[in-house]
Amino acid sequence: MAMKHPALVALTAAGAAMGRRIQRELPQAELHGLASRVSDADRTFTDTVPHLRSLFEAGVPIIGICATGIVIRALAPLLSDKTSEPPVLSLADDGSAVVPLLGGHRGANALARRLAALTGGTAAITTAGDLGLGIALDAPPRGWRIHDRAMVKPLAAAMLAREPVALRVQAGDASWIAASGYPFTDDAPIGICVSHRASAATPQTLVYRPQVLALGVGCERGADPRELEDLVRTTLVRHDLAPEAVACVSSLDLKADEAAVLALADSFGVPARFFTAEALAREEPRLATPSDAVRSAVGVPGVAEAAALASAGPAGALLVPKQRSPRATCAIALSPRDIDASTIGRARGQLSVVGIGPGHASWRTPEVDAALAQATDVVGYGLYLDLLGSAIGGKRRHESALGAEEVRARLALDLAAEGRSVALVSSGDAGIYGLAALVFELLERGDVPGWRRIALRVCPGLSALQAAAARAGAPLGHDFCAVSLSDLLTPWSEIERRLQAAADGDFAVALYNPASARRRDQLRRAIHILRAQRPPATPVIAARNLGRVGESVETTTLAAFDMEAVDMLTLLLIGSSRTRAFATGSAHWVYTPRGYAVKRAAHPDAVGASAEKP
């Protein structure tokens, strides 16, 4: 699995400056700054220890631009399994020293050297293998797997002691081992074996599994995932092939959403890759068992064998011809070199419809940040993409004008259907007056069959009504509703009916899209409806540019409310008849009580009992 992008954690202004310098070399790294000392950061935090721990537990590589002791004391209680912990480094504010603290062989040593080259400092590498052998036996090339990690330590000890060690290479490129210059022998009692064969795993042998096997599969629509996996694993055992040497699971692109194929890839921990019928047809001369029946069904004479061969490349060879079960097939090809699955066929396209909140990084959810980090392409209104800053650095950016929502949604679906990982960006919450509903509308219409084969998820964000309410106090503390005053997509008669229902029901009301330069009458009519049902002193909150430069949150009353100060960047919160406003010193607060006073009067012995939602 690819390493996540690192977090540069700065506790001082000098550390933040160093972080920005590093970002010029590592644009995917995100600068996290201590809010009380760092004014310019991609994300801010208020408490260092919990923040470092949350990053570590999420598997995010950490570059702490601070004293080593701070990082050690924060993370020491969490240390348990060095094979799963992310890289952790400490970097001096001036870049003079870089110390890889954890995950030296999981990327920290390499990152330390890269940072030292950038800053002119010293990388304090202390791991014995790197220093004594020039290689790290427990950190083989990306994708390679170690059959039994318990053998790493005795092999490294033997090599450091210059004892006889054998080296056998049955598959893959082992030049990284030979580069150590170690004098390997043929008849040593212990040794290293690079092999795709299951039988290579013997006592006293450190076995590496290079990614050289391409697993091609096919199945009927809706086939039981267990049937396909049983077929594949039985085939591997029968032909003495190691599951750890499988580089990818591949098939026809029509199977990109097939549960059995996706479950098989997940079970093996490898990517699923998909080929067009045209690409598979080019493999026909190399097929061992072409089938006219398959050709008539899907347009190619074979899926499993063709997919395996296409994945293994022109120099690859069919190792295991098509094997069958009642509803599934598989075949295996061997590549003479490591297979980089990211370069073959297509991945299953992914579309994440994300809500980025009002725009400030501290109001984005970790799920949204992860979706943005994973994306190859981001689609959105230009202003919203600008708000993301370095969080989308280095990604393909597709922007369109305000009002071009369907254009954006279609583009995002098209890109995902091409096998890309796409983030479609909405402000606030994508499911509240955002783009998520439009995406599902387009999917249901089924204009493009390929859209339905993508992996789709919606990542919630902080909605404008939540942000505005939090700034003002708790005006949505009891029942409320939200109404958009834009009649571009909804007839005004329907909007007016909903406003009247909200007034009759005495709901606190959030008004989205209240007015624009040309559209002013709708707000006037909405206020007229609410004024007829609410006391003149009902609090009204006008929140503008929430979480952005120029933010303003003003509280007035329904009687004094000035409609001329409202525009499309404003969200209005209008209280119910029970909403209250009061001041504590210089702070002014608005809240809508839930009825605790009534509860206390009726049940004085129950004071303190929870009325929160479960």
XYZ file of C-alpha atoms in Angstrom:
614
model
C 0.000 0.000 0.000
C 1.343 3.434 -0.895
C 2.525 5.615 1.962
C 0.224 8.488 2.875
C 1.398 12.053 2.376
C 3.332 13.352 5.393
C 2.206 15.985 7.864
C 4.711 18.730 8.679
C 3.931 19.615 12.302
C 5.246 23.053 13.282
C 5.084 24.507 16.790
C 6.707 27.866 16.036
C 6.755 30.493 13.316
C 10.321 29.450 12.431
C 9.191 25.845 12.157
C 6.320 26.881 9.895
C 8.737 28.764 7.637
C 10.861 25.625 7.374
C 7.697 23.645 6.639
C 6.791 25.935 3.744
C 10.327 25.548 2.415
C 9.979 21.769 2.516
C 6.602 21.958 0.770
C 8.295 23.407 -2.295
C 10.100 20.073 -2.602
C 7.281 17.915 -1.192
C 4.108 19.673 -2.427
C 1.847 16.852 -1.183
C 2.986 17.376 2.413
C 0.511 19.336 4.541
C 1.620 21.942 7.062
C -0.032 21.599 10.485
C 0.546 24.537 12.816
C -0.011 25.177 16.523
C -2.799 27.761 16.442
C -1.358 29.986 19.179
C 2.018 30.369 17.426
C 1.556 29.644 13.724
C -0.666 31.963 11.686
C -0.177 30.427 8.228
C -0.847 26.692 8.098
C -2.929 24.288 6.020
C -4.411 22.914 9.238
C -4.234 24.186 12.798
C -4.433 22.449 16.154
C -4.597 23.675 19.725
C -3.059 20.773 21.670
C 0.147 19.203 20.368
C 0.111 15.775 22.032
C -3.429 14.738 21.017
C -2.801 16.018 17.504
C 0.410 14.008 17.080
C -1.334 10.930 18.420
C -4.308 11.310 16.079
C -1.969 11.564 13.069
C 0.022 8.523 14.205
C -3.078 6.408 14.794
C -4.346 7.365 11.322
C -1.104 6.090 9.776
C 0.038 9.538 8.611
C 3.840 9.985 8.346
C 4.905 12.725 10.762
C 7.717 15.230 10.313
C 7.812 17.057 13.636
C 9.601 20.388 13.176
C 10.348 20.559 16.866
C 12.381 18.985 19.636
C 12.736 15.202 19.433
C 11.602 14.789 23.033
C 8.190 16.320 22.304
C 7.483 13.711 19.644
C 8.848 10.830 21.736
C 6.787 11.691 24.809
C 3.640 12.123 22.709
C 3.883 8.821 20.840
C 5.604 6.482 23.319
C 2.314 5.157 24.818
C 1.085 4.172 21.332
C 4.067 2.082 20.196
C 3.306 -1.593 19.629
C 3.992 -3.021 16.148
C 6.903 -1.568 14.182
C 5.737 -3.249 10.979
C 2.534 -1.187 10.884
C 3.617 2.141 12.352
C 4.032 5.126 10.003
C 7.391 6.889 9.589
C 8.068 9.518 12.248
C 10.883 12.061 12.041
C 12.038 15.054 14.024
C 13.533 18.055 12.206
C 15.323 21.015 13.760
C 13.724 24.415 13.101
C 16.784 25.436 11.076
C 17.029 22.105 9.235
C 20.438 21.300 10.718
C 19.430 17.840 11.942
C 16.922 15.238 10.758
C 16.254 12.285 13.059
C 14.203 9.295 11.850
C 12.572 8.096 15.075
C 10.251 5.353 13.822
C 9.754 3.452 10.584
C 13.327 3.745 9.365
C 12.799 0.903 6.926
C 9.255 2.020 6.109
C 10.352 5.249 4.499
C 11.712 7.344 7.384
C 15.386 6.812 6.510
C 14.840 7.665 2.852
C 12.763 10.709 3.803
C 15.442 11.817 6.293
C 18.099 11.717 3.590
C 15.855 13.674 1.227
C 15.142 16.343 3.841
C 18.832 16.616 4.767
C 19.730 17.149 1.116
C 17.108 19.889 0.939
C 18.091 21.718 4.131
C 21.831 21.056 4.095
C 21.524 19.281 7.437
C 22.533 15.846 8.689
C 20.362 12.743 8.550
C 20.946 10.764 11.754
C 20.554 7.227 10.359
C 21.142 4.589 13.057
C 19.674 1.334 11.682
C 22.365 -1.343 11.437
C 21.392 -2.778 8.068
C 21.547 0.569 6.317
C 24.936 1.343 7.839
C 26.627 -2.082 7.796
C 25.176 -3.675 4.666
C 24.025 -0.788 2.533
C 20.587 -2.440 2.250
C 17.654 -2.974 4.600
C 16.556 -6.603 4.458
C 13.215 -5.790 6.046
C 12.489 -3.068 3.461
C 12.491 -4.732 0.020
C 11.310 -2.841 -3.084
C 7.737 -1.575 -3.092
C 5.285 -4.396 -3.667
C 7.671 -7.175 -2.638
C 6.567 -9.285 0.290
C 8.511 -11.230 2.873
C 7.264 -14.748 3.470
C 8.455 -14.937 7.099
C 9.705 -11.747 8.740
C 11.163 -13.755 11.610
C 13.964 -14.729 9.215
C 15.084 -11.136 8.652
C 16.962 -10.782 11.924
C 19.086 -13.989 11.694
C 19.956 -13.280 8.043
C 20.956 -9.699 8.808
C 23.034 -10.887 11.783
C 24.787 -13.491 9.634
C 25.580 -10.943 6.935
C 26.836 -8.373 9.429
C 29.092 -11.099 10.851
C 30.268 -11.873 7.269
C 29.127 -15.492 7.537
C 28.410 -17.572 4.394
C 24.966 -16.780 2.970
C 23.402 -18.220 -0.187
C 21.347 -16.277 -2.757
C 18.883 -17.946 -5.155
C 16.828 -15.922 -7.648
C 13.943 -17.735 -9.353
C 11.924 -14.687 -10.413
C 12.019 -10.912 -10.310
C 14.853 -8.397 -10.274
C 17.100 -8.958 -7.247
C 19.699 -6.370 -8.232
C 18.963 -4.399 -5.042
C 20.340 -7.340 -3.041
C 23.362 -7.794 -5.284
C 24.051 -4.058 -4.964
C 25.155 -4.653 -1.383
C 28.332 -6.274 -2.735
C 27.975 -9.141 -0.270
C 29.984 -12.279 -1.275
C 27.074 -14.725 -1.532
C 27.897 -18.426 -1.919
C 25.915 -21.296 -3.431
C 26.193 -23.899 -0.677
C 25.697 -21.926 2.563
C 23.331 -23.450 5.179
C 21.267 -20.258 5.350
C 20.276 -18.000 2.530
C 17.992 -15.639 0.646
C 15.596 -16.827 -2.042
C 13.638 -14.606 -4.427
C 10.829 -16.758 -5.777
C 7.219 -17.032 -6.885
C 7.141 -20.703 -5.911
C 5.392 -21.732 -2.686
C 7.918 -24.542 -2.151
C 10.778 -22.031 -1.899
C 9.768 -21.326 1.698
C 12.099 -23.601 3.678
C 13.728 -23.342 7.129
C 16.840 -21.169 7.270
C 15.734 -19.227 4.187
C 14.579 -15.633 3.964
C 12.089 -15.717 1.090
C 11.096 -12.650 -0.874
C 8.019 -12.649 -3.108
C 8.426 -10.273 -6.057
C 5.226 -9.144 -7.732
C 5.532 -11.189 -10.923
C 2.253 -13.151 -11.137
C -0.697 -11.691 -13.015
C -4.037 -13.222 -12.059
C -6.704 -12.942 -14.756
C -10.288 -13.784 -13.816
C -13.766 -13.876 -15.262
C -17.144 -14.765 -13.818
C -20.852 -14.637 -14.429
C -22.667 -11.539 -13.219
C -23.470 -11.935 -9.534
C -21.212 -14.951 -8.987
C -20.542 -15.863 -5.365
C -17.215 -14.264 -4.316
C -16.371 -17.419 -2.360
C -16.557 -19.513 -5.532
C -14.053 -17.324 -7.370
C -11.665 -17.158 -4.436
C -11.831 -20.932 -3.860
C -11.035 -21.499 -7.551
C -8.046 -19.144 -7.467
C -6.531 -20.415 -4.234
C -6.956 -24.044 -5.284
C -5.240 -23.233 -8.584
C -2.305 -21.573 -6.831
C -1.782 -24.564 -4.537
C -2.035 -27.059 -7.401
C 0.665 -25.233 -9.382
C 3.039 -24.463 -6.485
C 2.515 -20.700 -6.729
C 2.786 -18.299 -3.797
C -0.218 -15.994 -3.216
C 2.195 -13.275 -2.042
C 3.690 -13.094 -5.548
C 0.364 -12.061 -7.114
C 0.684 -8.473 -8.330
C -2.886 -7.789 -9.416
C -6.298 -9.206 -10.202
C -7.371 -8.253 -13.710
C -10.444 -8.684 -15.875
C -12.634 -7.111 -18.557
C -13.764 -3.536 -17.849
C -17.406 -4.663 -17.794
C -16.476 -6.389 -14.514
C -15.234 -3.228 -12.804
C -18.169 -3.333 -10.384
C -18.319 -7.127 -10.039
C -18.398 -7.964 -6.332
C -16.540 -11.275 -6.737
C -13.628 -9.669 -8.617
C -13.322 -6.765 -6.179
C -13.547 -9.064 -3.156
C -10.790 -11.266 -4.591
C -8.463 -8.293 -5.011
C -9.198 -7.179 -1.456
C -8.540 -10.692 -0.143
C -5.100 -10.753 -1.801
C -4.374 -7.155 -0.876
C -3.588 -6.193 -4.486
C -5.120 -3.766 -7.001
C -7.930 -4.763 -9.326
C -7.225 -3.665 -12.903
C -9.527 -3.719 -15.914
C -9.032 -3.812 -19.687
C -11.230 -2.831 -22.597
C -12.450 -5.525 -24.969
C -10.147 -4.077 -27.637
C -7.094 -4.471 -25.387
C -7.970 -8.067 -24.532
C -8.667 -8.918 -28.175
C -5.038 -8.092 -28.985
C -3.974 -11.034 -26.805
C -5.887 -13.589 -28.904
C -2.758 -15.066 -30.625
C -1.333 -15.980 -27.205
C -4.455 -17.596 -25.748
C -4.291 -21.300 -24.903
C -8.057 -21.912 -24.835
C -9.949 -19.349 -26.955
C -13.738 -19.691 -26.838
C -16.321 -18.702 -29.432
C -18.985 -18.762 -26.702
C -17.076 -16.151 -24.703
C -16.550 -14.115 -27.866
C -20.286 -14.035 -28.547
C -21.027 -13.039 -24.950
C -18.491 -10.253 -24.350
C -16.788 -9.645 -27.692
C -13.424 -11.313 -26.937
C -12.414 -14.996 -27.194
C -11.232 -15.185 -23.607
C -11.202 -13.026 -20.500
C -9.098 -14.755 -17.845
C -6.149 -15.706 -20.047
C -6.206 -12.458 -22.005
C -6.339 -10.335 -18.840
C -3.460 -12.275 -17.276
C -1.315 -11.908 -20.397
C -2.149 -8.226 -20.852
C -1.100 -7.634 -17.250
C 2.158 -9.582 -17.578
C 3.128 -7.616 -20.688
C 4.564 -8.629 -24.070
C 7.451 -10.528 -22.461
C 5.156 -12.387 -20.074
C 4.028 -15.983 -20.580
C 0.934 -17.940 -19.662
C 1.907 -20.056 -16.674
C -1.503 -21.564 -15.897
C -4.155 -21.726 -18.661
C -7.817 -21.116 -17.962
C -9.234 -23.015 -14.988
C -12.988 -23.311 -14.500
C -15.586 -23.587 -11.787
C -19.349 -23.546 -12.472
C -19.547 -19.713 -12.666
C -15.942 -18.466 -12.711
C -12.598 -18.792 -14.505
C -9.003 -17.881 -13.710
C -5.607 -17.976 -15.444
C -2.092 -16.968 -14.330
C 0.735 -15.385 -16.303
C 4.361 -14.869 -15.255
C 6.237 -11.640 -15.966
C 10.047 -11.628 -16.213
C 10.084 -8.367 -14.257
C 8.100 -6.843 -11.414
C 4.565 -5.843 -12.421
C 3.639 -2.263 -11.622
C -0.136 -2.574 -11.478
C -0.597 1.195 -11.669
C 0.682 1.155 -15.258
C -1.608 -1.545 -16.688
C -5.253 -1.385 -17.708
C -7.428 0.808 -15.544
C -8.300 0.918 -11.901
C -11.948 0.917 -10.949
C -12.875 4.562 -11.049
C -13.651 6.270 -7.755
C -15.741 9.347 -7.159
C -15.821 11.015 -3.765
C -18.384 13.809 -3.487
C -16.880 15.874 -0.692
C -18.117 18.739 1.428
C -15.253 21.039 2.455
C -17.266 23.070 4.945
C -17.129 26.854 4.725
C -13.549 26.602 3.506
C -11.185 26.778 6.473
C -8.931 23.719 6.762
C -9.690 23.252 10.455
C -13.368 22.719 9.576
C -12.690 19.898 7.095
C -13.257 16.358 8.286
C -10.416 13.789 8.258
C -12.481 11.715 5.804
C -12.606 14.613 3.347
C -8.877 15.241 3.750
C -8.216 11.549 3.025
C -10.435 11.653 -0.077
C -8.626 14.743 -1.380
C -5.232 13.164 -0.710
C -6.249 10.015 -2.596
C -7.712 11.844 -5.590
C -5.864 12.206 -8.878
C -8.376 14.782 -10.121
C -10.418 17.451 -8.338
C -13.495 19.036 -9.875
C -15.246 22.123 -8.550
C -16.081 25.801 -8.680
C -12.823 27.763 -8.865
C -13.288 29.589 -5.556
C -13.832 26.344 -3.663
C -10.719 24.774 -5.198
C -8.706 27.876 -4.291
C -9.795 27.467 -0.676
C -8.187 24.016 -0.589
C -4.724 25.416 -1.309
C -1.907 22.897 -0.918
C -4.345 20.108 -0.031
C -4.820 19.595 -3.783
C -1.301 20.515 -4.861
C -0.035 18.460 -7.784
C -3.485 17.139 -8.722
C -5.329 17.648 -12.002
C -7.650 20.573 -11.427
C -10.926 20.928 -13.338
C -12.848 24.121 -12.556
C -15.977 25.675 -13.986
C -18.104 28.726 -13.374
C -20.705 29.250 -10.675
C -23.987 27.808 -11.897
C -22.384 25.045 -13.981
C -23.227 22.354 -11.448
C -24.381 19.733 -13.946
C -21.286 20.315 -16.064
C -19.115 19.623 -13.026
C -21.049 16.535 -11.967
C -20.939 15.038 -15.467
C -17.224 15.737 -15.794
C -16.508 14.110 -12.437
C -18.490 11.012 -13.426
C -16.741 10.855 -16.809
C -13.305 11.084 -15.220
C -14.149 8.372 -12.704
C -15.472 6.161 -15.502
C -11.999 6.473 -17.108
C -10.531 4.802 -14.022
C -9.391 7.923 -12.181
C -9.812 8.750 -8.514
C -11.905 11.921 -8.462
C -13.011 14.352 -5.783
C -16.053 16.469 -6.663
C -15.938 19.466 -4.344
C -18.917 21.174 -2.734
C -18.782 23.893 -0.139
C -20.507 23.144 3.152
C -21.977 19.643 3.142
C -22.226 17.960 -0.260
C -25.599 16.485 0.636
C -27.179 19.750 1.827
C -27.881 21.966 -1.205
C -24.686 20.443 -2.623
C -23.744 18.279 -5.576
C -24.417 14.829 -4.125
C -28.110 14.797 -5.050
C -27.290 15.852 -8.621
C -24.761 13.023 -8.964
C -27.347 10.466 -7.876
C -29.933 12.010 -10.212
C -27.543 11.567 -13.146
C -26.728 8.003 -12.094
C -30.401 7.068 -11.853
C -31.046 8.455 -15.338
C -28.291 6.156 -16.586
C -27.097 8.353 -19.459
C -23.639 6.716 -19.492
C -23.434 2.992 -18.579
C -19.803 3.345 -17.429
C -20.868 5.706 -14.630
C -22.600 2.870 -12.796
C -19.378 0.831 -12.584
C -17.504 3.369 -10.491
C -17.033 3.289 -6.727
C -19.017 6.194 -5.275
C -19.082 7.695 -1.802
C -20.295 10.909 -0.213
C -18.069 12.510 2.431
C -19.980 14.906 4.689
C -18.757 18.367 5.528
C -19.629 21.089 7.983
C -22.748 22.767 6.630
C -23.129 26.537 6.610
C -26.098 26.342 8.979
C -23.992 24.438 11.523
C -21.120 26.903 11.250
C -23.388 29.930 11.556
C -25.233 28.437 14.511
C -21.980 27.647 16.317
C -20.679 31.180 15.814
C -23.897 32.631 17.273
C -24.437 30.143 20.098
C -27.150 27.478 19.715
C -30.041 28.930 17.710
C -30.762 25.465 16.266
C -30.918 23.868 19.687
C -34.509 22.759 19.075
C -36.508 21.832 15.961
C -35.493 23.696 12.813
C -35.706 23.519 9.022
C -33.750 24.804 6.036
C -35.230 26.473 2.947
C -33.455 27.759 -0.160
C -34.929 30.955 -1.573
C -33.466 30.347 -5.025
C -36.277 29.725 -7.494
C -33.967 28.721 -10.345
C -34.726 25.044 -9.748
C -37.828 25.195 -7.532
C -41.009 27.167 -8.327
C -41.573 30.106 -5.984
C -45.055 28.871 -5.149
C -43.532 25.711 -3.667
C -40.903 27.668 -1.734
C -43.601 29.984 -0.380
C -45.696 27.005 0.748
C -42.735 25.588 2.649
C -41.990 28.936 4.273
C -45.571 29.193 5.425
C -45.412 25.678 6.871
C -42.206 26.586 8.720
C -43.868 29.706 10.106
C -46.985 27.789 11.140
C -44.870 25.089 12.788
C -42.758 27.644 14.678
C -39.486 26.196 13.414
C -36.223 28.063 13.601
C -35.393 28.592 9.937
C -32.114 28.590 7.996
C -32.461 30.518 4.726
C -29.990 29.534 2.020
C -29.417 31.594 -1.152
C -31.419 34.471 0.358
C -30.738 37.107 -2.318
C -28.563 38.051 -5.242
C -27.937 41.317 -7.089
C -31.024 40.770 -9.277
C -33.120 38.523 -7.047
C -34.340 40.601 -4.059
C -38.097 40.149 -3.919
C -37.990 36.536 -2.637
C -36.265 37.537 0.597
C -38.743 40.373 1.176
C -41.661 37.970 0.798
C -40.028 35.349 3.031
C -39.475 37.881 5.823
C -43.058 39.064 5.434
C -44.316 35.502 6.011
C -42.152 34.994 9.097
C -42.881 38.439 10.589
C -46.586 37.617 10.485
C -46.023 34.634 12.810
C -43.064 35.686 15.003
C -42.564 38.324 17.708
C -40.729 41.463 16.520
C -37.857 40.677 18.918
C -37.179 37.269 17.324
C -33.388 37.000 16.836
C -32.045 36.994 13.279
C -28.446 35.998 12.526
C -26.807 37.076 9.260
C -23.599 35.073 8.704
C -21.386 35.969 5.744
C -18.138 34.439 4.422
C -18.022 31.901 7.232
C -14.549 30.506 7.802
C -13.046 32.833 5.195
C -11.395 36.227 5.021
C -13.977 38.893 5.792
C -16.187 36.682 7.938
C -19.004 38.507 9.705
C -21.743 37.257 12.014
C -24.311 39.877 13.011
C -27.334 39.463 15.252
C -30.401 41.644 15.027
C -34.155 41.232 15.417
C -36.870 40.355 12.957
C -38.269 43.868 13.308
C -34.937 45.628 12.722
C -33.542 43.250 10.091
C -32.102 45.105 7.066
C -32.673 43.043 3.930
C -30.464 45.297 1.792
C -27.285 44.026 3.500
C -27.883 40.442 2.332
C -26.268 38.763 -0.686
C -25.538 35.249 -1.989
C -22.632 34.831 0.436
C -24.988 35.301 3.392
C -26.794 32.618 5.355
C -29.731 33.703 7.540
C -30.839 31.994 10.734
C -34.223 33.190 11.983
C -35.267 32.034 15.411
C -38.529 30.486 16.502
C -40.856 32.286 18.896
C -38.875 30.737 21.776
C -35.372 31.666 20.563
C -33.604 33.959 23.020
C -30.707 36.418 22.858
C -28.564 37.659 25.751
C -25.101 39.012 26.506
C -22.245 37.944 28.785
C -19.843 40.859 28.979
C -18.869 41.712 25.409
C -20.192 38.424 23.972
C -23.689 38.186 22.517
C -25.386 34.799 22.309
C -28.495 33.348 20.698
C -30.038 30.007 21.610
C -33.295 28.103 21.281
C -34.116 26.186 24.485
C -35.266 22.574 24.225
C -37.500 22.690 27.268
C -35.246 21.883 30.203
C -36.982 24.557 32.307
C -40.309 22.800 31.813
C -38.704 19.473 32.640
C -37.201 20.840 35.853
C -40.555 22.295 36.932
C -42.433 19.066 36.233
C -39.775 16.660 37.549
C -37.548 18.443 40.073
C -36.005 15.128 41.178
C -34.853 14.362 37.637
C -32.551 17.365 37.298
C -29.370 16.201 35.614
C -30.996 13.358 33.684
C -29.832 13.396 30.072
C -32.082 14.655 27.310
C -29.372 14.402 24.684
C -29.954 12.182 21.698
C -28.468 8.719 22.144
